[in-house]
Amino acid sequence: MGIFSRRARADGPVASTTAANTSTTGNGHSHTHHEKTTGRVHGGHGHLNSRPPFGQWLKATWLDILTMIALGAIGLGVYNADPAPSRSFPVYFQDGEIVYPDIAYPMRKEIVPIWLAALLASLIPILIILLMQIRIRSFWDVNNAIIGLLYSLITAAVFQVFIKWLIGGLRPHFLAVCQPAIDNNGIETGTGFREIMYDRTICTGDKNQINDSLESMPSGHSTAAFAGFVFLFLYLNAKLKVWSNYHPAMWKMVALWAPILGATLIAGALTIDEFHNWYDLVAGAIIGTAMAFSAYRMVYASVWDFRFNHIPLTRHMPFTYGRNAGGFESSIFTRKAGWGHDEGAFGGAPFDASHGGGYGGAASSALHGAGLGHHHEPTVGNGIGHGHASSATHGTGLGHHHEPMTGTGLGYGAGVDHRPAPIDKDGLTHGNHGDHIV
């Protein structure tokens, strides 16, 4: 399997058995479950980080490929169509002064052609994604990253060509391309107030250049650049853990923001060669950024939550936050502060996705949310705790609790508490012997 293959892990798929099954938490504590296990470890994900046969991959991906081809064909057709609206524009005042000098710039050669902008926005992220696999070595990480990048680029491109076609705008060099022919001898011959407004029928320039100069907004360069490089920005943040639970080296911040600098330079060059107005660039940047965020969240478990944003999502197996990474614990480039290892420590921050959820590591103070590990202080929220809790636990929890437990536990059901059953006011004992439901 080459660069995308990984060594077999102990938590991979296991054979079907009806014997007692022992699951181990991130802190090494075991719980025995007398249940039938069929091909998956306790936790629901199993070892998903393995390369599938080509036929299986194609079966899961063919609809995306077909959709991309269809959208590409639609976008190309709209791109080559004549502008839909018939815009009106002024040329001269009655004294011969040009009404809008900001559309009278000379026609210049593009500094960055549109084909080059699209090529840079796609090939540079793909190259970096592939280079990072030297350490990450995950087929599904490459698959999701490249497919997500294509989601972003293609959807953004189709989005912007429809706006160009149906709305558009005048480029800064419009009058130089239009070459208007007006012989009014001091008398206005247009339409509108004081008859100073005209349409493209007065243009004598090249038809294709005139069509292009009527479709200024939004910028295709800016859209492509931000769709590709913002996606790369999000990918680098997840894989380098720049904004996470430790203090990273400065070079990671530089590497993180380099794609945004590249996108800004590509877009900004269009104000130098007078191909776009500044607001055309802003509109393209907004479209590209929105599509990049949407695409990244479709293929990875989170955008900003550093505990999960490196985990590729699978097609048919939902990811359960805070329980199991499905073999993707090591799908990270950095190896600092325990990251990139199968049993690294994952700390949660308030207001992250799945508030308080995490896996691995020990929680030694009050936890608001789901925690997998040792609980030594009160836990409030949804505790999926495979461990020992030595004081009150509020929420859901699975483990040995030596103090009262309030809430529901055992995954999504009742909490298992190994201690003598309490007696209520009527003298009734609840639970079965030492194990009872609270």
Coordinates of C-alpha atoms in Angstrom, one line a residue:
M1 CA 0.0 0.0 0.0
G2 CA 3.1 2.2 -0.1
I3 CA 3.1 5.6 1.6
F4 CA -0.6 5.5 2.6
S5 CA -0.3 2.2 4.5
R6 CA 0.1 2.0 8.3
R7 CA 1.2 -0.8 10.6
A8 CA -1.6 -2.8 12.1
R9 CA -3.0 -1.5 15.4
A10 CA -4.2 -3.3 18.4
D11 CA -7.5 -1.6 18.2
G12 CA -8.2 -2.8 14.7
P13 CA -11.1 -5.0 13.7
V14 CA -11.3 -8.2 15.8
A15 CA -12.8 -11.5 15.1
S16 CA -16.3 -12.4 16.0
T17 CA -16.6 -13.8 19.5
T18 CA -19.1 -14.4 22.2
A19 CA -16.5 -14.6 25.0
A20 CA -15.8 -11.8 27.5
N21 CA -14.4 -8.8 25.7
T22 CA -12.0 -6.4 27.4
S23 CA -11.9 -2.8 26.2
T24 CA -9.1 -0.4 27.3
T25 CA -9.4 3.3 27.8
G26 CA -6.9 6.0 26.9
N27 CA -5.5 5.7 30.4
G28 CA -5.0 1.9 30.3
H29 CA -8.0 1.0 32.5
S30 CA -9.9 -2.1 31.4
H31 CA -13.6 -3.0 31.5
T32 CA -14.9 -6.4 30.8
H33 CA -18.0 -6.7 28.6
H34 CA -19.8 -10.0 28.2
E35 CA -21.2 -9.3 24.7
K36 CA -20.8 -10.5 21.2
T37 CA -18.3 -8.5 19.1
T38 CA -18.5 -8.6 15.4
G39 CA -15.6 -7.1 13.6
R40 CA -15.5 -3.9 15.6
V41 CA -13.9 -2.8 18.9
H42 CA -16.0 -1.3 21.7
G43 CA -16.6 2.3 20.8
G44 CA -18.3 1.8 17.5
H45 CA -15.6 2.9 15.0
G46 CA -13.0 0.2 14.7
H47 CA -9.9 0.7 12.6
L48 CA -11.2 2.9 9.8
N49 CA -7.8 4.2 8.8
S50 CA -6.9 1.6 6.2
R51 CA -6.8 1.8 2.4
P52 CA -9.8 0.2 0.7
P53 CA -9.9 -1.8 -2.6
F54 CA -10.3 0.4 -5.6
G55 CA -13.7 -1.0 -6.4
Q56 CA -14.9 -0.1 -2.9
W57 CA -13.5 3.4 -3.1
L58 CA -15.1 3.9 -6.5
K59 CA -18.5 2.7 -5.2
A60 CA -18.3 5.3 -2.5
T61 CA -17.0 8.1 -4.7
W62 CA -18.5 7.7 -8.2
L63 CA -21.4 10.1 -7.4
D64 CA -19.0 12.9 -6.4
I65 CA -17.0 12.3 -9.6
L66 CA -20.1 12.5 -11.7
T67 CA -21.3 15.6 -9.9
M68 CA -17.9 17.4 -10.4
I69 CA -18.0 16.6 -14.1
A70 CA -21.5 17.9 -14.4
L71 CA -20.8 21.1 -12.5
G72 CA -17.6 21.6 -14.5
A73 CA -19.6 21.3 -17.8
I74 CA -22.3 23.7 -16.5
G75 CA -19.7 26.2 -15.3
L76 CA -17.8 26.1 -18.6
G77 CA -21.0 26.6 -20.6
V78 CA -22.0 29.7 -18.5
Y79 CA -18.5 31.1 -18.6
N80 CA -18.5 31.1 -22.4
A81 CA -22.1 32.5 -22.7
D82 CA -22.7 36.1 -23.6
P83 CA -23.6 38.4 -20.6
A84 CA -27.2 38.1 -19.7
P85 CA -28.0 41.7 -18.7
S86 CA -27.9 44.7 -21.0
R87 CA -26.1 47.3 -18.9
S88 CA -26.5 51.0 -19.3
F89 CA -23.5 53.3 -18.8
P90 CA -22.6 57.0 -19.4
V91 CA -19.7 58.0 -21.5
Y92 CA -19.4 61.8 -21.8
F93 CA -21.0 64.8 -20.2
Q94 CA -22.3 67.5 -22.7
D95 CA -19.0 69.3 -22.3
G96 CA -17.1 66.2 -23.4
E97 CA -15.8 65.2 -20.0
I98 CA -15.7 61.5 -19.3
V99 CA -18.4 60.7 -16.7
Y100 CA -16.6 57.7 -15.0
P101 CA -12.8 57.8 -15.3
D102 CA -12.7 54.6 -13.2
I103 CA -13.9 52.6 -16.2
A104 CA -11.5 54.4 -18.6
Y105 CA -8.2 52.7 -17.7
P106 CA -6.1 51.2 -20.5
M107 CA -6.3 47.6 -21.4
R108 CA -3.3 45.8 -20.1
K109 CA -2.0 42.3 -20.0
E110 CA -2.9 40.2 -16.9
I111 CA -0.1 39.7 -14.4
V112 CA -1.7 36.4 -13.3
P113 CA -3.9 34.8 -16.0
I114 CA -7.0 33.1 -14.8
W115 CA -5.7 29.6 -15.8
L116 CA -2.6 30.2 -13.8
A117 CA -4.6 31.3 -10.7
A118 CA -6.7 28.2 -10.9
L119 CA -3.6 26.0 -11.4
L120 CA -1.8 27.5 -8.4
A121 CA -4.9 27.3 -6.2
S122 CA -5.3 23.6 -6.9
L123 CA -1.8 22.2 -7.5
I124 CA 0.0 23.9 -4.6
P125 CA -2.5 22.6 -2.0
I126 CA -2.4 19.1 -3.5
L127 CA 1.4 19.1 -3.5
I128 CA 1.5 20.1 0.2
I129 CA -1.1 17.5 1.1
L130 CA 0.9 14.8 -0.6
L131 CA 4.2 15.9 1.0
M132 CA 2.7 15.8 4.4
Q133 CA 1.8 12.1 3.9
I134 CA 5.5 11.3 4.4
R135 CA 4.6 11.4 8.1
I136 CA 0.8 11.1 8.2
R137 CA 0.6 8.1 5.9
S138 CA -3.2 7.9 5.6
F139 CA -5.1 7.1 2.5
W140 CA -8.3 8.6 3.8
D141 CA -6.6 11.8 4.8
V142 CA -5.3 12.2 1.2
N143 CA -8.7 11.2 -0.2
N144 CA -10.7 13.6 1.9
A145 CA -8.3 16.5 1.6
I146 CA -8.1 16.4 -2.2
I147 CA -11.8 15.7 -2.7
G148 CA -12.6 18.5 -0.2
L149 CA -10.3 20.8 -2.1
L150 CA -12.1 19.9 -5.4
Y151 CA -15.5 20.5 -3.7
S152 CA -14.3 24.0 -2.7
L153 CA -12.8 24.9 -6.1
I154 CA -15.5 23.6 -8.4
T155 CA -18.5 24.8 -6.3
A156 CA -16.9 28.3 -5.9
A157 CA -16.2 28.5 -9.7
V158 CA -19.7 27.6 -10.7
F159 CA -21.1 30.0 -8.1
Q160 CA -19.1 32.9 -9.3
V161 CA -19.7 32.3 -13.1
F162 CA -23.4 32.4 -12.5
I163 CA -23.1 35.8 -10.7
K164 CA -20.8 37.1 -13.5
W165 CA -23.3 36.0 -16.1
L166 CA -26.5 37.3 -14.5
I167 CA -25.1 40.4 -12.7
G168 CA -21.6 41.2 -13.7
G169 CA -20.2 44.7 -13.8
L170 CA -17.9 47.0 -15.8
R171 CA -14.2 46.4 -15.6
P172 CA -11.8 49.4 -15.1
H173 CA -10.8 49.1 -18.7
F174 CA -14.3 48.9 -20.1
L175 CA -14.3 52.1 -22.2
A176 CA -10.9 51.2 -23.7
V177 CA -12.3 47.9 -24.9
C178 CA -15.7 49.2 -25.9
Q179 CA -14.3 52.0 -28.1
P180 CA -17.7 53.9 -28.1
A181 CA -18.6 55.7 -31.3
I182 CA -20.7 58.8 -30.4
D183 CA -21.2 61.6 -32.9
N184 CA -23.6 63.9 -31.3
N185 CA -22.3 67.4 -32.3
G186 CA -23.0 68.6 -28.8
I187 CA -26.4 67.0 -28.6
E188 CA -26.9 64.0 -26.4
T189 CA -28.3 61.0 -28.2
G190 CA -28.5 58.4 -25.4
T191 CA -31.3 57.5 -23.0
G192 CA -32.2 58.4 -19.4
F193 CA -31.9 61.7 -17.7
R194 CA -30.4 64.3 -20.1
E195 CA -29.9 61.4 -22.5
I196 CA -26.4 60.5 -21.3
M197 CA -26.9 56.8 -20.9
Y198 CA -25.9 54.2 -23.6
D199 CA -25.6 50.4 -23.9
R200 CA -23.2 48.2 -25.7
T201 CA -24.6 49.0 -29.2
I202 CA -22.3 52.0 -29.3
C203 CA -19.2 49.8 -28.8
T204 CA -17.0 49.2 -31.8
G205 CA -14.4 47.0 -30.2
D206 CA -13.8 43.2 -30.2
K207 CA -17.0 41.4 -29.2
N208 CA -15.3 38.8 -26.9
Q209 CA -13.4 41.5 -25.1
I210 CA -16.5 43.6 -24.6
N211 CA -18.4 40.5 -23.2
D212 CA -15.5 39.9 -20.8
S213 CA -15.4 43.6 -19.7
L214 CA -19.1 43.5 -18.8
E215 CA -18.5 40.6 -16.3
S216 CA -16.2 42.1 -13.7
M217 CA -18.0 41.0 -10.5
P218 CA -17.0 38.8 -8.8
S219 CA -13.4 38.1 -9.6
G220 CA -12.7 34.6 -10.8
H221 CA -9.0 34.9 -9.8
S222 CA -10.0 35.9 -6.3
T223 CA -12.6 33.2 -6.0
A224 CA -10.3 30.4 -7.1
A225 CA -7.3 31.7 -5.0
F226 CA -9.3 31.9 -1.8
A227 CA -11.3 28.6 -2.4
G228 CA -8.0 26.7 -2.7
F229 CA -5.7 28.5 -0.3
V230 CA -8.2 28.9 2.5
F231 CA -8.9 25.2 2.4
L232 CA -5.1 24.6 2.6
F233 CA -5.0 27.1 5.6
L234 CA -7.6 25.0 7.4
Y235 CA -5.8 21.8 6.6
L236 CA -2.5 23.1 7.9
N237 CA -4.1 24.3 11.1
A238 CA -5.5 20.9 11.7
K239 CA -2.4 18.9 10.9
L240 CA 0.1 21.2 12.5
K241 CA -2.1 21.9 15.5
V242 CA -1.2 25.6 15.4
W243 CA -4.2 26.6 17.5
S244 CA -4.5 23.8 20.0
N245 CA -3.6 22.9 23.6
Y246 CA 0.2 23.6 23.5
H247 CA 2.6 26.4 22.5
P248 CA 3.8 25.6 18.9
A249 CA 6.9 26.9 17.1
M250 CA 6.7 30.2 15.3
W251 CA 7.4 28.6 11.9
K252 CA 4.0 26.9 12.1
M253 CA 2.2 30.2 12.2
V254 CA 4.2 31.4 9.2
A255 CA 3.4 28.2 7.3
L256 CA -0.3 28.6 8.3
W257 CA -0.7 32.1 7.0
A258 CA 1.4 31.7 3.8
P259 CA -1.6 30.4 1.8
I260 CA -3.6 33.5 2.8
L261 CA -0.8 35.7 1.7
G262 CA -0.6 33.9 -1.7
A263 CA -4.4 34.3 -2.2
T264 CA -4.2 38.0 -1.4
L265 CA -1.3 38.6 -3.8
I266 CA -3.1 36.8 -6.6
A267 CA -6.2 38.8 -6.0
G268 CA -4.4 42.1 -5.4
A269 CA -2.5 41.9 -8.7
L270 CA -5.8 42.5 -10.5
T271 CA -5.9 46.0 -9.2
I272 CA -2.5 46.7 -10.7
D273 CA -3.3 45.5 -14.2
E274 CA -6.8 47.2 -13.9
F275 CA -8.8 44.0 -14.6
H276 CA -10.9 44.4 -11.5
N277 CA -12.3 46.8 -9.0
W278 CA -11.6 46.2 -5.3
Y279 CA -15.1 45.2 -4.5
D280 CA -14.9 42.5 -7.2
L281 CA -12.0 41.0 -5.3
V282 CA -13.8 41.1 -2.0
A283 CA -16.8 39.4 -3.4
G284 CA -14.7 36.6 -4.9
A285 CA -12.8 36.2 -1.6
I286 CA -16.0 35.9 0.3
I287 CA -17.3 33.2 -2.1
G288 CA -14.1 31.3 -2.1
T289 CA -13.7 31.4 1.7
A290 CA -17.3 30.3 2.3
M291 CA -16.9 27.3 -0.1
A292 CA -13.5 26.4 1.5
F293 CA -15.1 26.3 5.0
S294 CA -18.1 24.4 3.8
A295 CA -16.0 21.8 2.0
Y296 CA -13.6 21.3 4.8
R297 CA -16.3 20.6 7.3
M298 CA -17.9 18.1 4.9
V299 CA -14.8 15.9 4.9
Y300 CA -13.3 16.5 8.4
A301 CA -14.9 16.2 11.8
S302 CA -14.5 19.9 12.7
V303 CA -13.2 23.2 11.4
W304 CA -11.8 24.8 14.6
D305 CA -12.1 22.3 17.4
F306 CA -8.4 21.2 17.6
R307 CA -9.4 17.8 19.2
F308 CA -11.2 16.6 16.1
N309 CA -10.4 18.8 13.1
H310 CA -7.7 16.4 11.8
I311 CA -10.0 13.4 11.6
P312 CA -11.3 12.5 8.1
L313 CA -15.0 11.6 8.0
T314 CA -16.1 8.3 6.4
R315 CA -19.1 7.8 4.1
H316 CA -21.2 5.3 6.0
M317 CA -19.8 5.4 9.6
P318 CA -20.8 8.4 11.7
F319 CA -18.1 9.9 13.9
T320 CA -18.9 9.9 17.6
Y321 CA -17.3 12.9 19.2
G322 CA -15.3 12.2 22.4
R323 CA -15.3 8.4 22.1
N324 CA -13.0 7.0 19.4
A325 CA -11.0 8.3 16.5
G326 CA -11.4 5.2 14.5
G327 CA -7.6 4.8 13.9
F328 CA -7.0 8.4 12.9
E329 CA -5.3 9.5 16.1
S330 CA -2.0 9.6 14.3
S331 CA -3.3 11.4 11.2
I332 CA -1.5 14.5 12.2
F333 CA 1.8 15.9 11.0
T334 CA 3.1 17.4 14.3
R335 CA 4.4 15.1 17.0
K336 CA 4.7 17.7 19.7
A337 CA 2.9 17.6 23.1
G338 CA 1.7 14.0 22.6
W339 CA -0.1 14.7 19.2
G340 CA 0.3 12.1 16.5
H341 CA 0.4 9.2 18.9
D342 CA -2.4 6.6 19.4
E343 CA -2.8 7.6 23.1
G344 CA -2.0 11.3 23.0
A345 CA -3.7 13.7 25.5
F346 CA -6.5 15.7 24.1
G347 CA -7.8 18.6 26.2
G348 CA -11.0 20.3 25.6
A349 CA -11.7 24.1 25.5
P350 CA -15.0 25.8 26.3
F351 CA -17.3 26.4 23.4
D352 CA -15.5 24.0 21.1
A353 CA -17.6 21.5 19.0
S354 CA -19.0 18.8 21.3
H355 CA -18.3 21.0 24.4
G356 CA -16.0 19.3 26.8
G357 CA -15.8 16.2 24.7
G358 CA -12.4 14.5 24.3
Y359 CA -10.6 11.3 24.4
G360 CA -7.4 10.2 26.0
G361 CA -5.7 11.8 29.0
A362 CA -6.9 12.1 32.6
A363 CA -9.3 14.7 33.9
S364 CA -8.3 15.8 37.4
S365 CA -10.7 18.6 37.9
A366 CA -14.4 19.4 37.2
L367 CA -15.2 18.5 33.6
H368 CA -18.1 20.1 31.7
G369 CA -18.9 17.6 29.0
A370 CA -17.8 14.3 27.9
G371 CA -14.4 13.0 29.1
L372 CA -12.8 9.7 28.6
G373 CA -10.4 9.0 31.4
H374 CA -9.9 9.3 35.1
H375 CA -12.4 11.5 36.9
H376 CA -11.2 12.6 40.3
E377 CA -13.5 15.6 40.8
P378 CA -17.2 16.2 40.0
T379 CA -18.0 15.9 36.3
V380 CA -20.9 17.9 35.0
G381 CA -22.3 17.3 31.5
N382 CA -22.2 14.3 29.2
G383 CA -19.5 12.2 30.7
I384 CA -18.6 9.2 28.6
G385 CA -16.0 8.1 31.2
H386 CA -14.3 4.8 31.0
G387 CA -12.5 5.2 34.3
H388 CA -12.8 5.6 38.0
A389 CA -14.7 8.5 39.4
S390 CA -13.9 9.2 43.1
S391 CA -16.7 11.7 43.7
A392 CA -20.1 12.8 42.4
T393 CA -20.6 12.5 38.7
H394 CA -23.3 14.6 37.0
G395 CA -24.1 13.4 33.5
T396 CA -23.4 10.2 31.7
G397 CA -20.6 7.9 32.8
L398 CA -19.4 4.4 32.6
G399 CA -17.0 3.2 35.2
H400 CA -16.4 2.4 38.9
H401 CA -17.9 5.2 41.0
H402 CA -17.3 5.4 44.7
E403 CA -19.6 8.4 45.4
P404 CA -23.2 9.1 44.4
M405 CA -23.7 9.4 40.7
T406 CA -26.5 11.6 39.3
G407 CA -27.7 11.3 35.7
T408 CA -27.6 8.6 33.1
G409 CA -24.6 6.7 31.9
L410 CA -23.3 3.5 30.2
G411 CA -22.9 5.2 26.8
Y412 CA -26.4 6.5 26.2
G413 CA -28.3 4.6 28.9
A414 CA -28.0 4.1 32.6
G415 CA -24.9 4.5 34.7
V416 CA -23.3 1.4 36.2
D417 CA -22.2 1.8 39.8
H418 CA -20.3 -0.9 41.6
R419 CA -21.3 -0.2 45.3
P420 CA -23.9 -1.3 47.8
A421 CA -27.4 -0.5 46.7
P422 CA -29.1 2.3 48.6
I423 CA -32.3 1.7 50.6
D424 CA -35.1 4.2 50.0
K425 CA -37.6 5.4 52.6
D426 CA -39.8 2.4 52.2
G427 CA -36.9 0.0 52.9
L428 CA -36.7 -1.1 49.3
T429 CA -33.3 -2.0 47.7
H430 CA -32.8 -0.8 44.1
G431 CA -30.5 -2.7 41.7
N432 CA -29.1 -6.1 41.6
H433 CA -26.7 -6.9 44.4
G434 CA -23.7 -4.6 44.1
D435 CA -24.5 -3.3 40.6
H436 CA -27.4 -1.0 40.5
I437 CA -28.8 1.7 38.3
V438 CA -28.8 5.3 39.5

